Coordinates of C-alpha atoms in Angstrom, one line a residue:
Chain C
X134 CA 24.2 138.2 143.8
X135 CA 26.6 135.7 143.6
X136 CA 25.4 133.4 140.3
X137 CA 27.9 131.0 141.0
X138 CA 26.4 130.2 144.4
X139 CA 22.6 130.4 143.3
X140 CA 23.0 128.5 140.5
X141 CA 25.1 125.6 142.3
X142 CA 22.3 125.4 144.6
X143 CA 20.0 124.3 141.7
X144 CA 22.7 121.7 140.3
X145 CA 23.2 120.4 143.9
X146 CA 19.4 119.7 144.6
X147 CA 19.7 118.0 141.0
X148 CA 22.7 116.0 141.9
X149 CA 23.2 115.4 145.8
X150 CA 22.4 112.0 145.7
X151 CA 24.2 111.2 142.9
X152 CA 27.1 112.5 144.3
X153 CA 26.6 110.8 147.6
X154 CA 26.1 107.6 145.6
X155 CA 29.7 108.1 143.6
X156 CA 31.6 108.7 146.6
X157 CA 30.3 105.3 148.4
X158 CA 31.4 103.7 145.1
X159 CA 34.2 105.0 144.8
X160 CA 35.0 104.5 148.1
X161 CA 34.1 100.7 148.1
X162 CA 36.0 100.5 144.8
X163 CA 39.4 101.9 146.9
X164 CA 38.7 99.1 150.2
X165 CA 37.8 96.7 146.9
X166 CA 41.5 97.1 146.0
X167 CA 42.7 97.1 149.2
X168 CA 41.1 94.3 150.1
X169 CA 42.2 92.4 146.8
X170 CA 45.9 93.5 146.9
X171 CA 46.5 92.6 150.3
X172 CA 45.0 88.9 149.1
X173 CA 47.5 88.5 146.0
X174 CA 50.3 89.7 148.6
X175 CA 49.0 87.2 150.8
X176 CA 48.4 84.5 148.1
X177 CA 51.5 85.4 145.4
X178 CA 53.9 86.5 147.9
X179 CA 54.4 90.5 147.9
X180 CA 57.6 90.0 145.9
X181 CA 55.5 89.2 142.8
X182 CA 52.7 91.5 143.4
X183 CA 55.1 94.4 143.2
X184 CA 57.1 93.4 140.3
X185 CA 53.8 92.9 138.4
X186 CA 52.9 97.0 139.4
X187 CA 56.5 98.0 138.9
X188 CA 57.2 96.1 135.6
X189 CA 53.9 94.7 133.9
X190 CA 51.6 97.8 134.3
X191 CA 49.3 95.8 136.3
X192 CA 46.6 98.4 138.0
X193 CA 45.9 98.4 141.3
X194 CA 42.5 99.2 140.7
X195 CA 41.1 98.3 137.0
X196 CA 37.8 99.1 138.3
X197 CA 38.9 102.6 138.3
X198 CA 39.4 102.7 134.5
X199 CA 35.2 102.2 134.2
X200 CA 34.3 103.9 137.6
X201 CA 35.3 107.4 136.6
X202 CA 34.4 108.0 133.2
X203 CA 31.0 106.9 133.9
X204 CA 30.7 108.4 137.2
X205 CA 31.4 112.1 134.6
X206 CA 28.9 110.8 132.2
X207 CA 26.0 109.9 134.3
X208 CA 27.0 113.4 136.3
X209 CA 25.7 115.2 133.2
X210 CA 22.6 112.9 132.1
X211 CA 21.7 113.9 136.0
X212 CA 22.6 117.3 135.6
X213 CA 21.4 118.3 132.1
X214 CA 18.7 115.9 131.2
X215 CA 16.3 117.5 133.4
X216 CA 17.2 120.7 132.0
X217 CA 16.0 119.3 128.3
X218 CA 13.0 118.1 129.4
X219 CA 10.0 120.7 128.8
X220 CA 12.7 122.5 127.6
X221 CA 13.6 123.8 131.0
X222 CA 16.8 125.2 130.1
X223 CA 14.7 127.9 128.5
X224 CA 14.1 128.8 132.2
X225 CA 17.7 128.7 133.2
X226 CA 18.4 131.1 130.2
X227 CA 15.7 133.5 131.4
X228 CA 17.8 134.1 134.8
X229 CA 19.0 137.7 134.6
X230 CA 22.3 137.6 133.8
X231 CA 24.6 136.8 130.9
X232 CA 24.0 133.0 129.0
X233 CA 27.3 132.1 128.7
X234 CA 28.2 132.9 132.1
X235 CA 25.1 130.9 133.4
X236 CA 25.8 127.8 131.1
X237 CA 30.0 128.5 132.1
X238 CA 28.1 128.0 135.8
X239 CA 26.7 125.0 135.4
X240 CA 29.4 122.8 133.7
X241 CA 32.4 124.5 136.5
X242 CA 29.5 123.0 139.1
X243 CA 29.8 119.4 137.7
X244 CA 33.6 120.0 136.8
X245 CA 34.4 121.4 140.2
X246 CA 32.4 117.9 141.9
X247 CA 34.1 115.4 140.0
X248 CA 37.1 116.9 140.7
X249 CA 36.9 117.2 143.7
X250 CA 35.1 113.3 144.1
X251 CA 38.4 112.3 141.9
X252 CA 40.7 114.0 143.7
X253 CA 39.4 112.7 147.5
X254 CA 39.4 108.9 146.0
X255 CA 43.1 109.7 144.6
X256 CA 44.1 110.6 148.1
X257 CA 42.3 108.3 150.2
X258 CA 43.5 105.1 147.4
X259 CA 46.9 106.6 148.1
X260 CA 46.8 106.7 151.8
X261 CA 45.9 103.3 151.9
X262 CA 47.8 101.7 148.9
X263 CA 50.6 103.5 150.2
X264 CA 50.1 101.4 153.7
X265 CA 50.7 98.0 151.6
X266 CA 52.6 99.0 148.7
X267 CA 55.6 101.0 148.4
X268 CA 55.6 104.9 146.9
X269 CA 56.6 104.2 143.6
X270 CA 53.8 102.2 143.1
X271 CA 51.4 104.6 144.6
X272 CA 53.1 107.1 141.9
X273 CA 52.6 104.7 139.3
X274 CA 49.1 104.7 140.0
X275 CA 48.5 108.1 140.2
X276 CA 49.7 108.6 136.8
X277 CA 47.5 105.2 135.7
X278 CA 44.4 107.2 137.0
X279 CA 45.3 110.4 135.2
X280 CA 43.8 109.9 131.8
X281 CA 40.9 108.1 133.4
X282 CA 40.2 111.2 135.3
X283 CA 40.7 113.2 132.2
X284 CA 38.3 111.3 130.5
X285 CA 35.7 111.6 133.6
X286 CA 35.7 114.9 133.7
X287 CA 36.0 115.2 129.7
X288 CA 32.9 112.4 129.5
X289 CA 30.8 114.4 131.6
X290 CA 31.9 118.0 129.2
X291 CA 30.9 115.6 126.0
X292 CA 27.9 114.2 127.9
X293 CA 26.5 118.0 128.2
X294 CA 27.1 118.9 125.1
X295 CA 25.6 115.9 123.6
X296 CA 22.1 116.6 125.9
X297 CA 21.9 120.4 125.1
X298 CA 21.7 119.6 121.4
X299 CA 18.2 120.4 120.4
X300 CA 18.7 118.2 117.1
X301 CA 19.0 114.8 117.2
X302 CA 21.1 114.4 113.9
X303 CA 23.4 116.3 115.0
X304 CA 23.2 114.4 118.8
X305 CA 24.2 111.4 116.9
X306 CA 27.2 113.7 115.2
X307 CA 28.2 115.0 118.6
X308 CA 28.4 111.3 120.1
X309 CA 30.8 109.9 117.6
X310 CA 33.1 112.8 118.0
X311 CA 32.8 112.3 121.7
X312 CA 33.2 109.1 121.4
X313 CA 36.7 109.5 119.2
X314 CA 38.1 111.9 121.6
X315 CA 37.8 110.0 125.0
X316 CA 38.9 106.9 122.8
X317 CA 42.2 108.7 122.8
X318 CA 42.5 108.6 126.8
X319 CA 41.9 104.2 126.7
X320 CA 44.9 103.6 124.0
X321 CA 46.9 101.6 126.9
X322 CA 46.4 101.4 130.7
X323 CA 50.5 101.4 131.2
X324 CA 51.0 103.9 133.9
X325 CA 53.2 106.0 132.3
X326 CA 52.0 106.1 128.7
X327 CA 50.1 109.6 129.1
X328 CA 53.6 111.0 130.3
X329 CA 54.2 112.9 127.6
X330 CA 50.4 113.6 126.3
X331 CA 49.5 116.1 128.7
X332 CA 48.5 118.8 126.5
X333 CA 46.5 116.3 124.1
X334 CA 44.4 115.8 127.5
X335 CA 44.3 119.5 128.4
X336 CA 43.2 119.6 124.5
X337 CA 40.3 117.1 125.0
X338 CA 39.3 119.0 128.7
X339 CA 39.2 122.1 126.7
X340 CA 37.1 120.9 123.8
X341 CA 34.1 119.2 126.8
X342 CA 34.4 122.5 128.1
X343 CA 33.6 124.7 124.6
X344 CA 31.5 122.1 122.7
X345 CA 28.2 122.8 124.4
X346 CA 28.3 126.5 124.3
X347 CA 27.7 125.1 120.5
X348 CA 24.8 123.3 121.1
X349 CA 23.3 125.8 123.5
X350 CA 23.6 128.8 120.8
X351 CA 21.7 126.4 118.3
X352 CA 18.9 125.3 121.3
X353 CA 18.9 129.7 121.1
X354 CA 18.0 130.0 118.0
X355 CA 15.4 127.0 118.2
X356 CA 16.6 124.8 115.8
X357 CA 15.0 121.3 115.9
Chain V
X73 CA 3.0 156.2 125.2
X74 CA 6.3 154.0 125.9
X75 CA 6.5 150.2 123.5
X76 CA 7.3 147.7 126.0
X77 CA 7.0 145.1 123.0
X78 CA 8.1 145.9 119.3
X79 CA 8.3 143.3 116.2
X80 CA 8.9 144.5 113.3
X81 CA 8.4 142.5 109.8
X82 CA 8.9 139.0 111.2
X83 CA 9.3 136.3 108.9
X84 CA 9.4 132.5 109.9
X85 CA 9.1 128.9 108.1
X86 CA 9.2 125.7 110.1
X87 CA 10.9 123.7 106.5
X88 CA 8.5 125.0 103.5
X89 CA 5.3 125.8 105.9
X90 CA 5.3 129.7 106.4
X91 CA 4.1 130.4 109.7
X92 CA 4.2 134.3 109.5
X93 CA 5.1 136.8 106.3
X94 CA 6.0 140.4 107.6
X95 CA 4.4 140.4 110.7
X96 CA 4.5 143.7 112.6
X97 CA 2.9 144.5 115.8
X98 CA 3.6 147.0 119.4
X99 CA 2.3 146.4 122.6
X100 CA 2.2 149.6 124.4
X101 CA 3.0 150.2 128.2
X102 CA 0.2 149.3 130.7
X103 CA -1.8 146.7 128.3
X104 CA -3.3 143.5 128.4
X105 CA -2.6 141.8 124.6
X106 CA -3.9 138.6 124.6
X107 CA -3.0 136.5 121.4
X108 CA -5.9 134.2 120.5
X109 CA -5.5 131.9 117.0
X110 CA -6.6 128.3 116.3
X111 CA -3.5 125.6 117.1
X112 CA -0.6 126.0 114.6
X113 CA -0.6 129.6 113.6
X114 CA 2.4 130.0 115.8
X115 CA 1.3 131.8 119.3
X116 CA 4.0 130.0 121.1
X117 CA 6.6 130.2 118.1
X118 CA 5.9 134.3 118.6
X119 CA 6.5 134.3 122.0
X120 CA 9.7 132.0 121.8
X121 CA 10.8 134.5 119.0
X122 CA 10.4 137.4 121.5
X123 CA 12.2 135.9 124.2
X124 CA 15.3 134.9 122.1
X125 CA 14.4 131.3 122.1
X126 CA 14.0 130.8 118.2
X127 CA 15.5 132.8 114.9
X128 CA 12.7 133.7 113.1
X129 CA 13.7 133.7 108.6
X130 CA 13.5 137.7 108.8
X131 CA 12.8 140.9 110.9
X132 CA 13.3 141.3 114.6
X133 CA 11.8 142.3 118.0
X134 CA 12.8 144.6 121.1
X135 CA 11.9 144.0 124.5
X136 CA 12.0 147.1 126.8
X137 CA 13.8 148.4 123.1
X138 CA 16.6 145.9 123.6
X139 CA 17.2 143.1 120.2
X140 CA 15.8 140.3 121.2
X141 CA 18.7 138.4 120.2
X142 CA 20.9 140.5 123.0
X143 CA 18.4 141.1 126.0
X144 CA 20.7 142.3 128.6
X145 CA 20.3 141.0 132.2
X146 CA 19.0 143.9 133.8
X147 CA 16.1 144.0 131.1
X148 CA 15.4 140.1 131.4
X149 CA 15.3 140.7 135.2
X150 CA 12.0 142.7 134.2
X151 CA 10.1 140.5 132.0
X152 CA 8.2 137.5 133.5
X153 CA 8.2 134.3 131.2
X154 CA 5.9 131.4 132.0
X155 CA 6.5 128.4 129.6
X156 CA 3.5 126.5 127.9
X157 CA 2.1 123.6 130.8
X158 CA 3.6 125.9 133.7
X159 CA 7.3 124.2 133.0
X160 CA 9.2 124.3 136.2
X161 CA 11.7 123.3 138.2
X162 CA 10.2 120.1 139.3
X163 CA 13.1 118.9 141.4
X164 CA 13.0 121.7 144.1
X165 CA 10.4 121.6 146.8
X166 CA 8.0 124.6 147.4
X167 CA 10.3 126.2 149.5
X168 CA 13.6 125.6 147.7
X169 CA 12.3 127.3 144.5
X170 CA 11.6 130.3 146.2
X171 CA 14.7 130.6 147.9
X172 CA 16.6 129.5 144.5
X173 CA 14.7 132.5 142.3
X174 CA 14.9 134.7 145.2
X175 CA 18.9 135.2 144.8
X176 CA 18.5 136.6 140.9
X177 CA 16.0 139.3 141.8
X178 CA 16.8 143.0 143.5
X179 CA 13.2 143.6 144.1
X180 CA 12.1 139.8 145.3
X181 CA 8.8 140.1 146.7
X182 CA 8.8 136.5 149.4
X183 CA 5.4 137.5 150.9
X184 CA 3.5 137.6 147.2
X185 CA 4.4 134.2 146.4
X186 CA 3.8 132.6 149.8
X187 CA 0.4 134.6 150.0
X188 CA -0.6 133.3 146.6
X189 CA 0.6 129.4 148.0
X190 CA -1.2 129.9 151.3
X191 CA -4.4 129.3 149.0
X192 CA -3.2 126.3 148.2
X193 CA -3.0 122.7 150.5
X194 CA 0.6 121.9 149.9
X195 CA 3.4 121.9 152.4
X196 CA 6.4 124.4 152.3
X197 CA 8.2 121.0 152.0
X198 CA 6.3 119.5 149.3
X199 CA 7.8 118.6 145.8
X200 CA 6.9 120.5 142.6
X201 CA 7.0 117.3 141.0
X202 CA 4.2 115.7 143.2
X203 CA 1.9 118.7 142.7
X204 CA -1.2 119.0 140.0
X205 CA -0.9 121.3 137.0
X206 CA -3.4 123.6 139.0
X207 CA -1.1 123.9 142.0
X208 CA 2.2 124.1 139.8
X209 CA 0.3 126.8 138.3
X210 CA 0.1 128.5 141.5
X211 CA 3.4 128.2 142.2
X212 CA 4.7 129.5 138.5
X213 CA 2.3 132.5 139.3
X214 CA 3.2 133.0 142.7
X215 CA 6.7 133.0 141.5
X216 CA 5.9 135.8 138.6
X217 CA 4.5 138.2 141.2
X218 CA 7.8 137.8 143.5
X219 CA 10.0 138.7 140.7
X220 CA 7.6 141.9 140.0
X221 CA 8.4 141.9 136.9
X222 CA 7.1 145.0 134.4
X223 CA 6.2 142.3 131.6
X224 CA 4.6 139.2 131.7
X225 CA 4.5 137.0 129.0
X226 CA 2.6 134.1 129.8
X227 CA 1.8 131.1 127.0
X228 CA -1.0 129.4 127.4
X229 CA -1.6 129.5 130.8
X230 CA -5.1 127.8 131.4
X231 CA -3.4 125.1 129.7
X232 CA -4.7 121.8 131.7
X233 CA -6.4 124.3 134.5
X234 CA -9.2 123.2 136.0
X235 CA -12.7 126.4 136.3
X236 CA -11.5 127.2 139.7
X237 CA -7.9 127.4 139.3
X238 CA -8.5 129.6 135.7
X239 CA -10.7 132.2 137.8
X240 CA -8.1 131.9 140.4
X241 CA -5.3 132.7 137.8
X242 CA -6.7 135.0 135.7
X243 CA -8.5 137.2 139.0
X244 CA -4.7 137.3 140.5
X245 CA -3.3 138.3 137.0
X246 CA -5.7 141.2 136.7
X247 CA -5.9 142.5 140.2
X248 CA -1.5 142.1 139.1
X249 CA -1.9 144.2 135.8
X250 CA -4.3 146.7 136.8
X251 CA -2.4 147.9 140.3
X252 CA 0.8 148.7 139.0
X253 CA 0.8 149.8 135.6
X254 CA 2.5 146.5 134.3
X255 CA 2.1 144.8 130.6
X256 CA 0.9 141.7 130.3
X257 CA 1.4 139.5 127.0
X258 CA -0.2 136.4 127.1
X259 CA -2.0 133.1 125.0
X260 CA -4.6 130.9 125.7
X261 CA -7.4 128.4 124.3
X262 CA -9.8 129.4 126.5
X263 CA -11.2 133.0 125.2
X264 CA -13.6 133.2 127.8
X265 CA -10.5 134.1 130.0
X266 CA -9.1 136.4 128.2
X267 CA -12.2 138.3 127.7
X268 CA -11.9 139.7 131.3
X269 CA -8.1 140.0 131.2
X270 CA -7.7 141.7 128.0
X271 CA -7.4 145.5 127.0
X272 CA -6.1 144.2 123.5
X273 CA -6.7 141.6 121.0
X274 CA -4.4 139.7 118.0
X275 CA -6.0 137.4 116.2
X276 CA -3.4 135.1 114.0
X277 CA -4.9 133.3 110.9
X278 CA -2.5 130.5 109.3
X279 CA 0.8 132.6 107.8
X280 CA -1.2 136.3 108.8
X281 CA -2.4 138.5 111.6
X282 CA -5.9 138.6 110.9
X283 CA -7.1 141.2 113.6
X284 CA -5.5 143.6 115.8
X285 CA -7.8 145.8 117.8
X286 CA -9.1 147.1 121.3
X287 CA -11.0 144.2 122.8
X288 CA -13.7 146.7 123.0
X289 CA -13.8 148.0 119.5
X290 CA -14.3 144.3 118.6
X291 CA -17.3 143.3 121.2
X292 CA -19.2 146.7 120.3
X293 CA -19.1 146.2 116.5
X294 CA -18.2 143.0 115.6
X295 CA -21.8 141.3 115.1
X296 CA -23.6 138.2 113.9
X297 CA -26.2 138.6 112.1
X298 CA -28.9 136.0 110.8
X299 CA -31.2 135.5 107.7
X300 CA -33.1 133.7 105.4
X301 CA -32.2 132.8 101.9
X302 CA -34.4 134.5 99.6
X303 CA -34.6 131.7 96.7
X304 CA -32.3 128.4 96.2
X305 CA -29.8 130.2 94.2
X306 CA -29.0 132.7 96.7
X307 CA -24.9 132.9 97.8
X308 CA -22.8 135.0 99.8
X309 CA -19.3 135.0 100.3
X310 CA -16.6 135.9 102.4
X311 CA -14.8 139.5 101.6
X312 CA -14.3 142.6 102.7
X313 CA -17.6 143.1 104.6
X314 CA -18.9 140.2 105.6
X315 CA -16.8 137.5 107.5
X316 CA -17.4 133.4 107.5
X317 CA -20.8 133.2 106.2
X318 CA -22.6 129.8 106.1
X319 CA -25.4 128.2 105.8
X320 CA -27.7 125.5 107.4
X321 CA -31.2 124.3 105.2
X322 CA -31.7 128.1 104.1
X323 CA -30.9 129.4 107.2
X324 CA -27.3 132.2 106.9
X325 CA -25.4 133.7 109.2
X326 CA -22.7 136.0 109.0
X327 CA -20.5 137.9 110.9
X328 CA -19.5 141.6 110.3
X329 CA -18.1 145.1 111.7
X330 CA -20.7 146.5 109.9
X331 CA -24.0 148.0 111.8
X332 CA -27.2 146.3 111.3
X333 CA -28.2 149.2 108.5
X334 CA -25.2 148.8 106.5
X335 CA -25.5 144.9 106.4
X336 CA -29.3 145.1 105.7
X337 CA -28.8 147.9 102.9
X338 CA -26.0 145.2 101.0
X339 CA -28.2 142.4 101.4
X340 CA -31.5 143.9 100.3
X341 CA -29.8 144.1 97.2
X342 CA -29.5 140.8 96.8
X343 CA -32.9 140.0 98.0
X344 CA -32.4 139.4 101.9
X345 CA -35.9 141.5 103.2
X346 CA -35.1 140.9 106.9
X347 CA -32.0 140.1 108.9
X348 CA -31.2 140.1 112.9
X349 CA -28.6 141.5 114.8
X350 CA -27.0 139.5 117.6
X351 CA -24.3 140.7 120.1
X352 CA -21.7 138.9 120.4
X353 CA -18.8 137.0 123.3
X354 CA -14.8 137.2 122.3
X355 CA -14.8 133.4 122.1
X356 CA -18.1 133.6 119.1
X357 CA -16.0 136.6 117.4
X358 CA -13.1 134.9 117.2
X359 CA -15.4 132.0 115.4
X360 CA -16.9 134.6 113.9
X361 CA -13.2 135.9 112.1
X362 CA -11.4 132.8 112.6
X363 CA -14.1 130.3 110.8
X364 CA -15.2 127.2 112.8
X365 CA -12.4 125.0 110.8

C-alpha cells in the first residue's frame, strides 16, 4: 500500500474544487497585473514604471501579498475542518498504519498543492511580466513573492494546527502564536528585504510543519 | 481461551466527576459483550479509552495484547471501529469510500460491502452526505465486513436507526459474529437489540461496573418478583439480595438473582405470606439492576 497515494485521494476529494478555484484566482490575479502594468506603462511612460520596480519597491502584484497566505489558510480550514467535525479524525487515526506518518501525509498533501499552485503562478507571472518588464524586475519580484509564499504555505501549517486542537483555550493560544510568527514574513514588502532571512523563514515552515503533531497527540489523549 | 480485549484497573475523571474507579474487565475470543448503562456512565468514554482516543487517570488496556496507547498497524488493521451516529466520511460518494478504505486493507472483502449496499436504494454515485442515518449505517456496516476485521467495536449503533434498519443491522452483525469466530464489542440504548446479539453482558452504574455476567445467567435467574405489603409499616431495602425495590399504594416489587424459595423464605420473615415470580427481558433486568432513575 502506498499511504501516501490513498490518503491524497481522500484530501483531493476534500479539496479539488478548492484547488481548482485558487488556480483561476491566481491566475486572474497574474492577467490582473498584466493587464494593469501594461496600463501605467501606457499611461506613466515605461521609463517611470520601471524605476518605481527597480528603485521604490513598488510590487507588481500587491494582490499577491493577500492571495497566497489566504489561499494556505483556507487550504487547511478545507482540509482539516472536516476532519474535526464528529471527530472524524478519529477515523483517519484508525487507518492501519503509524499516526505520525498518516498526519506527516496529510499536511505534505496540502504542502506539496500549494507549492506546487505557488510555484505554477511564479512561472506563468514570470513568463508574462518578463514579456513587458525587463528580468531584473522579474527577479525582484520573485524575491517580493518569497516570504508571501513562506507565509502561505506556513499559514496553511499554523491553520492545521490551530483546527486539530481539541481545546479551545488553547486554539486561542495557538492563534496568537500563529499569528506572531507569520507577522514576521509582512515587516516590509521591499523585494529584497527577506535576502538575508532565509533560515528565519525555513524556521517558521519548520515550526507549521511540527506544531500540529502537538495538538494531534493532545486530541489522542482526549483532552477537551 | 485467547483475551482479545483486556483493561486492567482503569481510573478516569472528567474535572472532579469520577466516571470509573479500578475498573477491570476481559473479553474473551469469539464473544458478543454488549455494554449496556444509563447515559453518562461512560460507555463511549470506555471505548474511546480502548482505542487510544482518551488517557484514562490510571490503569491501561490491550487490544489483541498490544497497549492501547501503542496499537501497532498490523493489529489496528484487525479491529473494526464504528464511531457514535455512524461518523463517516461524508465527502466521498458510495463508491469512492470503498475504493479509499480498500487500499489500507490486505484482506478487503469489495463484494461484502456492495452486497450489504445492494439492499439499499442509493446509487454507487451517491454522496454519503445526502444519505439518512439508516443508509449511512449501511454503508459504515458494509464497510466493517470488507475490512473483516477480528474485533468490532461498535458504539451505539442503533443510534437514530429506524425498527427496520436495527433488525437489518443487528441480523447482519450476528449472522458476522457467529460465522467466523470474530469478537464483537459493542453499546447501545436499545436493549432489546442486544438481547439477540449478545453472549455477554456489562452493566455500568455511575463510577462502577455493576454486573458482568453471561447474558444467559442473567435472563434464567435474575427475576422480578411482586407482593403485597403486610401492614403500613412494612419496608424493604435495596442490599445484597434484593435489587431496586419500590412500591406503588401497597403494592412491591423487587428484583433479585435469588429463586422464588429463597426470596419467599427472607420475606416471610418479615411478614410477606405470598409473592410471585415473573420472568424477565434484558431491557426489564437492566431496570431491574440499574433502577428506573
Amino acid at each position: 500500500m502506498n499511504l501516501f497515494k490513498a490518503l491524497s485521494y481522500k484530501e483531493w476529494m476534500k479539496t479539488r474544487k478548492f484547488i481548482l478555484v485558487t488556480f483561476v484566482l491566481l491566475a486572474a490575479v497574474a492577467v490582473y497585473s498584466y493587464i494593469d502594468i501594461t496600463y501605467a506603462i501606457r499611461m506613466e511612460e515605461a521609463v517611470n514604471v520601471w524605476y518605481g520596480f527597480i528603485f521604490q519597491g513598488v510590487s507588481v502584484s500587491s494582490l499577491m501579498m493577500y492571495l497566497i497566505p489566504l489561499s494556505g489558510i483556507s487550504m487547511a480550514i478545507i482540509q482539516f475542518v472536516p476532519e474535526m467535525t464528529n471527530k472524524r479524525l478519529k477515523l483517519t487515526l484508525h487507518l492501519p498504519a503509524g499516526e505520525t506518518r498518516l498526519v506527516s501525509a496529510m499536511l505534505l498533501y496540502g504542502y506539496g498543492v500549494l507549492f506546487a499552485l505557488y510555484f505554477a503562478c511564479v512561472i506563468f507571472m514570470s513568463v508574462i511580466i518578463g514579456m513587458i518588464l525587463p528580468s531584473e524586475v522579474v527577479g525582484m519580484m520573485v524575491l517580493q513573492f518569497l516570504p508571501w509564499i513562506t507565509a502561505g504555505l506556513a499559514g496553511y501549517g499554523f491553520t492545521a494546527w490551530i483546527c486539530v486542537e481539541p481545546s479551545w483555550k488553547q486554539r486561542i493560544f495557538n492563534m496568537l502564536i500563529s499569528v506572531g510568527l507569520l507577522s514576521v514574513l509582512f515587516v516590509s514588502i521591499y523585494p529584497e528585504t527577506y535576502s538575508d532571512f532565509g533560515w528565519g523563514m525555513l524556521l517558521v515552515l519548520v515550526s507549521s510543519f511540527v506544531f500540529p503533531f502537538y495538538s494531534c497527540v493532545r486530541f489522542k489523549q482526549g483532552i477537551q | 481461551m485467547e483475551k482479545i480485549i483486556e483493561c486492567d484497573k482503569i481510573t478516569h475523571y472528567y474535572g472532579d466527576r469520577l466516571i470509573y474507579a479500578d475498573l477491570s474487565f476481559d473479553v474473551e475470543k469469539g464473544k458478543v459483550l454488549g455494554l449496556l448503562g444509563k447515559n453518562g456512565t461512560g460507555k463511549t468514554t470506555i471505548i474511546n479509552i480502548l482505542n487510544g482516543y482518551l488517557k484514562p487517570r490510571s490503569g491501561v488496556c490491550r487490544l489483541f495484547g498490544e497497549d492501547m496507547n501503542n496499537i501497532s498497524p498490523a493489529t489496528k488493521s484487525r479491529v473494526g471501529l464504528l464511531l457514535e451516529g455512524h461518523v463517516q466520511h461524508t465527502y466521498f460518494n458510495v463508491q469512492q469510500i470503498e475504493k479509499f478504505y480498500s487500499a489500507f486493507f490486505p484482506k478487503w472483502k469489495k463484494e461484502a460491502y456492495y452486497e450489504l449496499l445492494k439492499k439499499l436504494q442509493v446509487l454507487p454515485t451517491q454522496k454519503i452526505s445526502t444519505m439518512s442515518c439508516g443508509q449511512r449505517s449501511q454503508v459504515a456496516l458494509g464497510l466493517l465486513f470488507a475490512q473483516d476485521p477480528d474485533l468490532l467495536i461498535l458504539d451505539d449503533f442503533s443510534m437514530g436507526l429506524d425498527p427496520g434498519y436495527r433488525r437489518l443491522f443487528v441480523e447482519y452483525l450476528k449472522d458476522y459474529a457467529s460465522a467466523g469466530n470474530k469478537t464483537v464489542f459493542l453499546t447501545s440504548h436499545i436493549i432489546q437489540d442486544m438481547e439477540m446479539l449478545i453472549d455477554d453482558c456489562m452493566i455500568m452504574d455511575y463510577g462502577r461496573l455493576l454486573l458482568h455476567r453471561p447474558v444467559k445467567e442473567i435472563m434464567d435467574n435474575f427475576k422480578r418478583y411482586r407482593f403485597v405489603a403486610p401492614g403500613q409499616d412494612f419496608r424493604l431495602s435495596a442490599g445484597n439480595d434484593f435489587w431496586s425495590p419500590s412500591v406503588l399504594g401497597d403494592k412491591w416489587e423487587v428484583y433479585s438473582f435469588l429463586n422464588k424459595e429463597e426470596v419467599l423464605s427472607k420475606l416471610s420473615a418479615m411478614g410477606v405470606k405470598e409473592i410471585t415470580e415473573e420472568k424477565l427481558s434484558l431491557e426489564d433486568a437492566f431496570i431491574g439492576l440499574t433502577g428506573k432513575y
